JSON list of C-alpha atoms in Angstrom, two decimals:
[
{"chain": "A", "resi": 1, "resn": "UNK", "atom": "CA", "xyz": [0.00, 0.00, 0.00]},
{"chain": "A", "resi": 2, "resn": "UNK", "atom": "CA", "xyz": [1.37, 3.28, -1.14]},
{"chain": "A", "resi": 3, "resn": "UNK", "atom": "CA", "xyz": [2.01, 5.78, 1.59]},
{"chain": "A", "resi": 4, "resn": "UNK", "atom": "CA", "xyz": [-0.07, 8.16, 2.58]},
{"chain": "A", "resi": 5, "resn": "UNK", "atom": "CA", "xyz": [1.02, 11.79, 3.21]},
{"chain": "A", "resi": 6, "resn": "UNK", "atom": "CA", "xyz": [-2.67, 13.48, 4.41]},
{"chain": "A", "resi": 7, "resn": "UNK", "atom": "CA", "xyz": [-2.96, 10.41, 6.85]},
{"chain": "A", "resi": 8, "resn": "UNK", "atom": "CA", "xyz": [-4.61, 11.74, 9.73]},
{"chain": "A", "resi": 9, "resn": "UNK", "atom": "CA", "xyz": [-3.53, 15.30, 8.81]},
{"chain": "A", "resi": 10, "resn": "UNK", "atom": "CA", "xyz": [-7.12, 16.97, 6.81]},
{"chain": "A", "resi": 11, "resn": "UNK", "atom": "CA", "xyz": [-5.90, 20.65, 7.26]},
{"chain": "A", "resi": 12, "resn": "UNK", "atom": "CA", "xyz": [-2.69, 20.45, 5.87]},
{"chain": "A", "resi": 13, "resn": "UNK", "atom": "CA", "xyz": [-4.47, 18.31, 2.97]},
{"chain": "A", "resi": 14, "resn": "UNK", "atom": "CA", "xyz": [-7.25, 21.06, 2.71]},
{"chain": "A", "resi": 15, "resn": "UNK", "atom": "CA", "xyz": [-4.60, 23.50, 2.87]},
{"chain": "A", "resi": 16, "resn": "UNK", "atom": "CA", "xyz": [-2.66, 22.12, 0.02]},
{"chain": "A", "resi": 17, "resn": "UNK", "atom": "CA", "xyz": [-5.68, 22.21, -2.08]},
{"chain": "A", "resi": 18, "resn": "UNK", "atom": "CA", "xyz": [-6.11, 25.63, -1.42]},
{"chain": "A", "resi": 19, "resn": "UNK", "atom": "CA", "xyz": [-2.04, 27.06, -2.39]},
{"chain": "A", "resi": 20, "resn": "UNK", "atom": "CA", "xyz": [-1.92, 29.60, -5.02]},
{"chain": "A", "resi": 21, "resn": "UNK", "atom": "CA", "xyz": [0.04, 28.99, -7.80]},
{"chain": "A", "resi": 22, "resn": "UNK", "atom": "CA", "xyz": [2.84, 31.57, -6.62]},
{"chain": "A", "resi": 23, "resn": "UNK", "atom": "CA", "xyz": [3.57, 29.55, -3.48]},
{"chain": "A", "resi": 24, "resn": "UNK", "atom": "CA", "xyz": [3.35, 26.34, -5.04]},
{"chain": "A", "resi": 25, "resn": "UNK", "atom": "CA", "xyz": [6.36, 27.13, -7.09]},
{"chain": "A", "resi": 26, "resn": "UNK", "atom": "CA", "xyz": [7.69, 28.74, -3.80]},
{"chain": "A", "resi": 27, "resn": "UNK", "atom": "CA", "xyz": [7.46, 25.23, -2.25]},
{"chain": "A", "resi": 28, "resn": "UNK", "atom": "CA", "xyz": [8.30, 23.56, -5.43]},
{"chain": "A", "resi": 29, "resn": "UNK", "atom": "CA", "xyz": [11.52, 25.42, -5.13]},
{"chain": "A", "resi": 30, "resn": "UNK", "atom": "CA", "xyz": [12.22, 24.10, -1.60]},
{"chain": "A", "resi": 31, "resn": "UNK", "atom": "CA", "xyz": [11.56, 20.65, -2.12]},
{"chain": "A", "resi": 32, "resn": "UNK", "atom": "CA", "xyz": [13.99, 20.65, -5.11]},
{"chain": "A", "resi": 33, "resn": "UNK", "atom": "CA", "xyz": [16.67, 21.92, -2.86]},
{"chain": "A", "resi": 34, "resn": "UNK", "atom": "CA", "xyz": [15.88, 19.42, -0.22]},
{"chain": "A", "resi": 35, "resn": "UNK", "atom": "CA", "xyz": [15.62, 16.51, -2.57]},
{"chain": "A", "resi": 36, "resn": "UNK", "atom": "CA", "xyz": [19.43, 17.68, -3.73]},
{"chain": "A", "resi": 37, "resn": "UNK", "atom": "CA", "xyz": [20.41, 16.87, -0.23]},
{"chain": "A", "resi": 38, "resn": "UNK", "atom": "CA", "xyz": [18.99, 14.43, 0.46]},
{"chain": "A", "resi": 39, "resn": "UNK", "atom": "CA", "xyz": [20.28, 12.80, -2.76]},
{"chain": "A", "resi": 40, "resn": "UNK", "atom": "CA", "xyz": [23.59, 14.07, -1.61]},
{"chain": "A", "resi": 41, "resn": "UNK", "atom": "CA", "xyz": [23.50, 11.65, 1.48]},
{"chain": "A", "resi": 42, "resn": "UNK", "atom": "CA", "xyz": [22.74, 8.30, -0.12]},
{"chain": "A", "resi": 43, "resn": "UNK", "atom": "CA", "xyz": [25.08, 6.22, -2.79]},
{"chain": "A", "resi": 44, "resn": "UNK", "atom": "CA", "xyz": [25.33, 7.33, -6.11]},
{"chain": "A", "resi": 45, "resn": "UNK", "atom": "CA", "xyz": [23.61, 4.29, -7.72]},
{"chain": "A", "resi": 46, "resn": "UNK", "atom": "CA", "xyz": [20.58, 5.05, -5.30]},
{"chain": "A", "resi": 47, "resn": "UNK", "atom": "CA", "xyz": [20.61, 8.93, -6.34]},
{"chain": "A", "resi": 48, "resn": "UNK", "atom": "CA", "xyz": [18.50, 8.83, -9.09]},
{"chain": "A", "resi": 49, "resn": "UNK", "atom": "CA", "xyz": [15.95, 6.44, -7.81]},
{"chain": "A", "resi": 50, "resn": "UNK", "atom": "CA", "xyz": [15.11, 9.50, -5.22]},
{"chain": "A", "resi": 51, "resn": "UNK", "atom": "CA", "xyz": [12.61, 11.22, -6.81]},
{"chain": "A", "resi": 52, "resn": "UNK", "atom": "CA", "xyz": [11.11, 13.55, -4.13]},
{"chain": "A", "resi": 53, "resn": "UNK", "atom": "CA", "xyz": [11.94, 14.97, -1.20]},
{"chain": "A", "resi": 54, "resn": "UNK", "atom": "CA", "xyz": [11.16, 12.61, 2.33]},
{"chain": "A", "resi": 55, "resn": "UNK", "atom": "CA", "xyz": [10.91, 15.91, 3.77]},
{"chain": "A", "resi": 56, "resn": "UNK", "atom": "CA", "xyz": [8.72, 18.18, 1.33]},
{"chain": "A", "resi": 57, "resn": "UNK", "atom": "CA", "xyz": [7.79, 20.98, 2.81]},
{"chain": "A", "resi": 58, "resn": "UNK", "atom": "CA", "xyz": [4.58, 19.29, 2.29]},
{"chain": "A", "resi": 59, "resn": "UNK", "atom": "CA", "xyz": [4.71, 16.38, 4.42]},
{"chain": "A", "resi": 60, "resn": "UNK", "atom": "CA", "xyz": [6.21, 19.16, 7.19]},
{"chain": "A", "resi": 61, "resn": "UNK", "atom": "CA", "xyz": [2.92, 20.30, 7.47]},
{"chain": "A", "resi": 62, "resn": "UNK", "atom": "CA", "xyz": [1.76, 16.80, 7.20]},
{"chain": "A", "resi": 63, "resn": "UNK", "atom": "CA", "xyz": [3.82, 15.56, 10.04]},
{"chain": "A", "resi": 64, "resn": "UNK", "atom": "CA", "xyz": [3.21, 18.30, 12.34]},
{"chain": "A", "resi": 65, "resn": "UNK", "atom": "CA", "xyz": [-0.71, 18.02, 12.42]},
{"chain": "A", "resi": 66, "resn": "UNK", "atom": "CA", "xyz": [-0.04, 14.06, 12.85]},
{"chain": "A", "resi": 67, "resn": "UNK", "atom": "CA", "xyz": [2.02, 15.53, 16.01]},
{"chain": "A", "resi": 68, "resn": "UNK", "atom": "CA", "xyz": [-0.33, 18.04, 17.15]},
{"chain": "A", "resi": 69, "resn": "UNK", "atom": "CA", "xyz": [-3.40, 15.53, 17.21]},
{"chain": "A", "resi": 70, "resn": "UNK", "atom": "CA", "xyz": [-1.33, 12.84, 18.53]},
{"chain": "A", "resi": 71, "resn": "UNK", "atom": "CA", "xyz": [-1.53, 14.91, 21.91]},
{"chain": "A", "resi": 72, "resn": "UNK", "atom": "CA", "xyz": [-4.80, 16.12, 21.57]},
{"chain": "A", "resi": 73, "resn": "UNK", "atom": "CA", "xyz": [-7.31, 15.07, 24.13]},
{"chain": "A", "resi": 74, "resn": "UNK", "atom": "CA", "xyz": [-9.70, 11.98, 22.69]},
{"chain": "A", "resi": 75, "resn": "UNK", "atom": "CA", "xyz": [-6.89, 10.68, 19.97]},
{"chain": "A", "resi": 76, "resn": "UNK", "atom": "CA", "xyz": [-6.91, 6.86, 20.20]},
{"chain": "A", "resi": 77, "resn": "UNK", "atom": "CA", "xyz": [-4.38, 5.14, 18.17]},
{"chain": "A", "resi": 78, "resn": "UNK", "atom": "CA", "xyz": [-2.36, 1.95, 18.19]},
{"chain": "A", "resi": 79, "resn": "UNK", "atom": "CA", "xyz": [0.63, 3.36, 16.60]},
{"chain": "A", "resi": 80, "resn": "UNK", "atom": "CA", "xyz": [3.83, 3.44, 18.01]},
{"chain": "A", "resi": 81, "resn": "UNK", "atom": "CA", "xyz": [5.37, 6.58, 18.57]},
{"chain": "A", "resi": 82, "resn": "UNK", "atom": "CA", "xyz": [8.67, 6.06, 20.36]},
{"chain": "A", "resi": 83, "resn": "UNK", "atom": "CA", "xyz": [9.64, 9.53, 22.21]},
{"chain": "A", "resi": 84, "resn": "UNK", "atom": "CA", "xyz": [12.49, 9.58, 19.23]},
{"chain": "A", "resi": 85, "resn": "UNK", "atom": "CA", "xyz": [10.14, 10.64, 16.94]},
{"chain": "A", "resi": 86, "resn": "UNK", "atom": "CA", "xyz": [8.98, 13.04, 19.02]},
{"chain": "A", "resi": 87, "resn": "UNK", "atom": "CA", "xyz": [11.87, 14.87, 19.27]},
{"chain": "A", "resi": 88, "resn": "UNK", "atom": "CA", "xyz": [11.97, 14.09, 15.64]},
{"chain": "A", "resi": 89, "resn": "UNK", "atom": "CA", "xyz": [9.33, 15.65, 14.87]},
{"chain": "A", "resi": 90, "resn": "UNK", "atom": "CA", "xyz": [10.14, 19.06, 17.05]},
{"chain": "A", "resi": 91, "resn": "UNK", "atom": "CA", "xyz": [13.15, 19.59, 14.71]},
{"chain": "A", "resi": 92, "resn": "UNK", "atom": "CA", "xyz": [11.16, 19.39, 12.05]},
{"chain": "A", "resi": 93, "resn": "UNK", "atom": "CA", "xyz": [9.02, 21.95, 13.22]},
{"chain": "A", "resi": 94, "resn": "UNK", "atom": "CA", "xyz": [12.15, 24.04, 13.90]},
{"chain": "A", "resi": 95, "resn": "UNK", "atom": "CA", "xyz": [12.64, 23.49, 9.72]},
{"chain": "A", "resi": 96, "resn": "UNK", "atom": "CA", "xyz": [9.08, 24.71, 9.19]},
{"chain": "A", "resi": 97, "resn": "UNK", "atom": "CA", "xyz": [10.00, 27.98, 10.87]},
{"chain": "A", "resi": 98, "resn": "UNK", "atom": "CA", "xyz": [13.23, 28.60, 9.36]},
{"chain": "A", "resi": 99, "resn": "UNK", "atom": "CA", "xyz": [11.50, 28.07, 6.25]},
{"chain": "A", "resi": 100, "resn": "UNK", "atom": "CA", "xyz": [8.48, 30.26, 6.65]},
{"chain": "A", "resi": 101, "resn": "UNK", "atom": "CA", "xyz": [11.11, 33.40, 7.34]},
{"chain": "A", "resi": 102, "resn": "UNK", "atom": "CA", "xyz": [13.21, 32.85, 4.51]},
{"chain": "A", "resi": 103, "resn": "UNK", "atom": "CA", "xyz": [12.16, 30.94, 1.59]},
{"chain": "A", "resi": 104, "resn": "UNK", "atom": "CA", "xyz": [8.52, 31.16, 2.07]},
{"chain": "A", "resi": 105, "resn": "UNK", "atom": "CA", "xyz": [7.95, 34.37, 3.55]},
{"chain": "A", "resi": 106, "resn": "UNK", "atom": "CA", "xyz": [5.97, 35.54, 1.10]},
{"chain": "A", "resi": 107, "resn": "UNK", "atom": "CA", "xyz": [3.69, 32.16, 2.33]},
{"chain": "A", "resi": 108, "resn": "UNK", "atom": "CA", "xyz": [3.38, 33.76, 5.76]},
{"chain": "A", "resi": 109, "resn": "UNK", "atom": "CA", "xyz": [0.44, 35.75, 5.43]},
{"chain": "A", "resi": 110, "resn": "UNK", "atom": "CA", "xyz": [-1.53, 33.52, 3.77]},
{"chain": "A", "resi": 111, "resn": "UNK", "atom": "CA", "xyz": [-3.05, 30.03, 4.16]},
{"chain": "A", "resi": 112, "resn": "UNK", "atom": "CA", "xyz": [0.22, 28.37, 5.15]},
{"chain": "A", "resi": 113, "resn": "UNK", "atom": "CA", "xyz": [0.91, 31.09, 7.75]},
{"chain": "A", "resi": 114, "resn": "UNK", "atom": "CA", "xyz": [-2.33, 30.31, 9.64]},
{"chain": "A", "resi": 115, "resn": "UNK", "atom": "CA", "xyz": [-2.13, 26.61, 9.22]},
{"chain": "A", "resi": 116, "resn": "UNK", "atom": "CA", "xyz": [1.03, 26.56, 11.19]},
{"chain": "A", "resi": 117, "resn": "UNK", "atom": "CA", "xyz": [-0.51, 29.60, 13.32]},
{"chain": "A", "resi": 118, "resn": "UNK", "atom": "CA", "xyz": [-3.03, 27.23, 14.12]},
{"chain": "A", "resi": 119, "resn": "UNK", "atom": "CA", "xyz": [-1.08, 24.16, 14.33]},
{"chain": "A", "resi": 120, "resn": "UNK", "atom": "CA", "xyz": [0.67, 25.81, 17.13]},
{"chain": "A", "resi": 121, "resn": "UNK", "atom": "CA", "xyz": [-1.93, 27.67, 19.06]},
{"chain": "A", "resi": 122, "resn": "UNK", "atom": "CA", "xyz": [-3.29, 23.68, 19.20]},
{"chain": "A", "resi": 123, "resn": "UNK", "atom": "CA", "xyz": [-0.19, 22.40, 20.21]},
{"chain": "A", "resi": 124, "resn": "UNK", "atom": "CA", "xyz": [0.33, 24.94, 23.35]},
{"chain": "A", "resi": 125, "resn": "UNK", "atom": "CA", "xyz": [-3.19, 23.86, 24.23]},
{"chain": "A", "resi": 126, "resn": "UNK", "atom": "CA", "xyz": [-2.31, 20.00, 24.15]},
{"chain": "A", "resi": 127, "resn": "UNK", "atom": "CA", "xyz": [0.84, 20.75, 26.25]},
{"chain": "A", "resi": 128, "resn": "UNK", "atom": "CA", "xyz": [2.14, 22.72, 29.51]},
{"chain": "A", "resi": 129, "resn": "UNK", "atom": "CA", "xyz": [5.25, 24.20, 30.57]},
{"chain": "A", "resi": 130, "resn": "UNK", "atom": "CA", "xyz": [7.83, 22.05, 31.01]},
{"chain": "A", "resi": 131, "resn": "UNK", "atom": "CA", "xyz": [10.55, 24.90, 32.82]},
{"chain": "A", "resi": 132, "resn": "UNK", "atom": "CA", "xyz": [12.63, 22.02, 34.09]},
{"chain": "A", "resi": 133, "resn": "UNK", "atom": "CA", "xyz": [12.65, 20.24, 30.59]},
{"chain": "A", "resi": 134, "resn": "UNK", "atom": "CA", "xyz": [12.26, 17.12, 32.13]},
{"chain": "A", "resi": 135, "resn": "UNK", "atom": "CA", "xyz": [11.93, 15.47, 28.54]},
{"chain": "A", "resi": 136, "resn": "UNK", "atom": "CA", "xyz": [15.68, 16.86, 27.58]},
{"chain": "A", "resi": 137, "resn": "UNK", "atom": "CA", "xyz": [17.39, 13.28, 28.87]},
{"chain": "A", "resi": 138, "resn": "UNK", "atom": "CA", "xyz": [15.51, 11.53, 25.26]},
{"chain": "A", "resi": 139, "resn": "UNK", "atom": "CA", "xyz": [14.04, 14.66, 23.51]},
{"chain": "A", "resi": 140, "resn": "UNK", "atom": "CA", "xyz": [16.82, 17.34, 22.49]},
{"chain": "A", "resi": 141, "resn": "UNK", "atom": "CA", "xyz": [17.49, 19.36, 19.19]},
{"chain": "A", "resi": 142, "resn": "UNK", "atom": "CA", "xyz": [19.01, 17.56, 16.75]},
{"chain": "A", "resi": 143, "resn": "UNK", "atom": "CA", "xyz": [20.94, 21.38, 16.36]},
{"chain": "A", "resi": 144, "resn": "UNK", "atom": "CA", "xyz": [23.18, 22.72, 19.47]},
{"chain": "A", "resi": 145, "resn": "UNK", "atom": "CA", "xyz": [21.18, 26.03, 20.41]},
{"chain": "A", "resi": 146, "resn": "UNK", "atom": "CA", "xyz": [21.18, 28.16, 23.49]},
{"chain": "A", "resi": 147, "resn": "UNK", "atom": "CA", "xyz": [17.92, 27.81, 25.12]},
{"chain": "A", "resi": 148, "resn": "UNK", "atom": "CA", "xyz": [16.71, 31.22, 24.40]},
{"chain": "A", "resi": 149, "resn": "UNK", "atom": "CA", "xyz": [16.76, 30.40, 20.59]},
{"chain": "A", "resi": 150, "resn": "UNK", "atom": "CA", "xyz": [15.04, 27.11, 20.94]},
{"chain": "A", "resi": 151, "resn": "UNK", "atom": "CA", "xyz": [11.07, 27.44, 19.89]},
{"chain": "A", "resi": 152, "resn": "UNK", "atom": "CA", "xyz": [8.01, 27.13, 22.16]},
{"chain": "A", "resi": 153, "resn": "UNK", "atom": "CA", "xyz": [7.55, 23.20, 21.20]},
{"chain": "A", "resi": 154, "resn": "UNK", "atom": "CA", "xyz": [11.15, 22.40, 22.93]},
{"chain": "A", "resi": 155, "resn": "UNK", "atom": "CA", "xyz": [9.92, 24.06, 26.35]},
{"chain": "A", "resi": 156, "resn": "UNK", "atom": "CA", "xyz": [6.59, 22.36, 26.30]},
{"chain": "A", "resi": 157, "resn": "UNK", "atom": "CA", "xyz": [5.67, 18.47, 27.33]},
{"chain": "A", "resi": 158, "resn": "UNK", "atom": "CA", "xyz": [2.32, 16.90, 26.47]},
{"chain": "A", "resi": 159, "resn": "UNK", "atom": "CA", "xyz": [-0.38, 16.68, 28.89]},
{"chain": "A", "resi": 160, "resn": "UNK", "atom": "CA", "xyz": [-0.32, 12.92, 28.67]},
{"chain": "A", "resi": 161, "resn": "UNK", "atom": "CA", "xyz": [2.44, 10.83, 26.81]},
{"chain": "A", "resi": 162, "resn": "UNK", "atom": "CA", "xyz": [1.49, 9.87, 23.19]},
{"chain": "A", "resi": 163, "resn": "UNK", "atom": "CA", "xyz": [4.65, 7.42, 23.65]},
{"chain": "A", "resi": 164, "resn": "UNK", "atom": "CA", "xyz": [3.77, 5.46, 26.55]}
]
C-alpha cells in the first residue's frame, strides 16, 4: 500500500488544495533543494531512484498536524510513537519555521501562515510548561542552540504521553 502523506492530517491536505500557484512554485523550489540533499547523502547508484523529497515541505505540514493531534485530548491510536520521533518531529518543526522566514515568507500571510498559526496555538493547548525540561534526557534538538533560541515546542511536554 502506497504511503499516505494526508494520513490523519485533513488541514494540511485542505490547505494544500487551497495554495496559489505563486507559493506552489515557492514550495516547489524548496523541495527541489531538499531533494538535492537528500540525494547528496545516499550512494550514487541510489541517487537517481530519489525522486522527491522525504521531507517536502509538504509532508512538514503533514507531520506536524499528525504531532499536534497525537496529543490532543480523545486521539486513540495503536501506533507506536517512540519519544524519538517526538523529538523528531520538534526539529522538524524548527525546519518549518526557518523556512516560513526565509524561503517562504511571502507564504506567511496567507493560508500556510495560519495553518502553522493554528497548528501551534493547538499544540500549546495539548501541552504545559515544562521549565525544568524534564523530557531533555531523550528529547533534544538535533541542532546545538542556546535555550533562548530554541522554539516554544522544545519548552513544552504533552499533557499525557502519546509514547507510553
Amino acid at each position: 500500500m502506497a504511503y499516505e502523506m494526508f494520513r490523519s492530517a485533513p488541514e494540511t491536505k485542505a490547505a494544500w488544495a487551497a495554495l496559489p500557484a505563486a507559493v506552489r512554485d515557492a514550495v516547489a523550489g524548496c523541495d527541489a533543494e531538499r531533494l538535492e540533499v537528500e540525494r547528496s547523502r545516499v550512494a550514487p547508484e541510489l541517487r537517481e531512484r530519489i525522486t522527491s523529497p522525504v521531507y517536502s515541505v509538504q509532508e512538514r505540514f503533514a507531520s506536524w498536524e499528525r504531532v499536534v493531534r497525537r496529543m490532543e485530548p480523545g486521539w486513540a491510536s495503536d501506533d507506536f510513537y517512540p519519544i524519538s520521533a517526538y523529538a523528531n518531529d520538534l526539529d522538524s518543526r524548527d525546519s518549518l519555521g526557518q523556512l516560513m522566514n526565509t524561503q517562504l515568507a511571502e507564504a506567511r500571510e496567507g493560508i500556510l501562515g495560519r495553518l502553522l498559526s493554528q497548528l501551534d496555538e493547538r499544540f500549546v493547548g495539548a501541552t504545559v510548561p515544562d521549565p525544568e525540561h524534564s523530557l531533555r534526557a531523550w528529547v533534544r534538538p538535533a541542532r546545538v542552540r542556546p535555550e533562548t533560541e530554541l522554539g516554544v515546542w522544545w519548552k513544552r511536554r504533552p499533557l499525557r504521553d502519546p509514547w507510553d
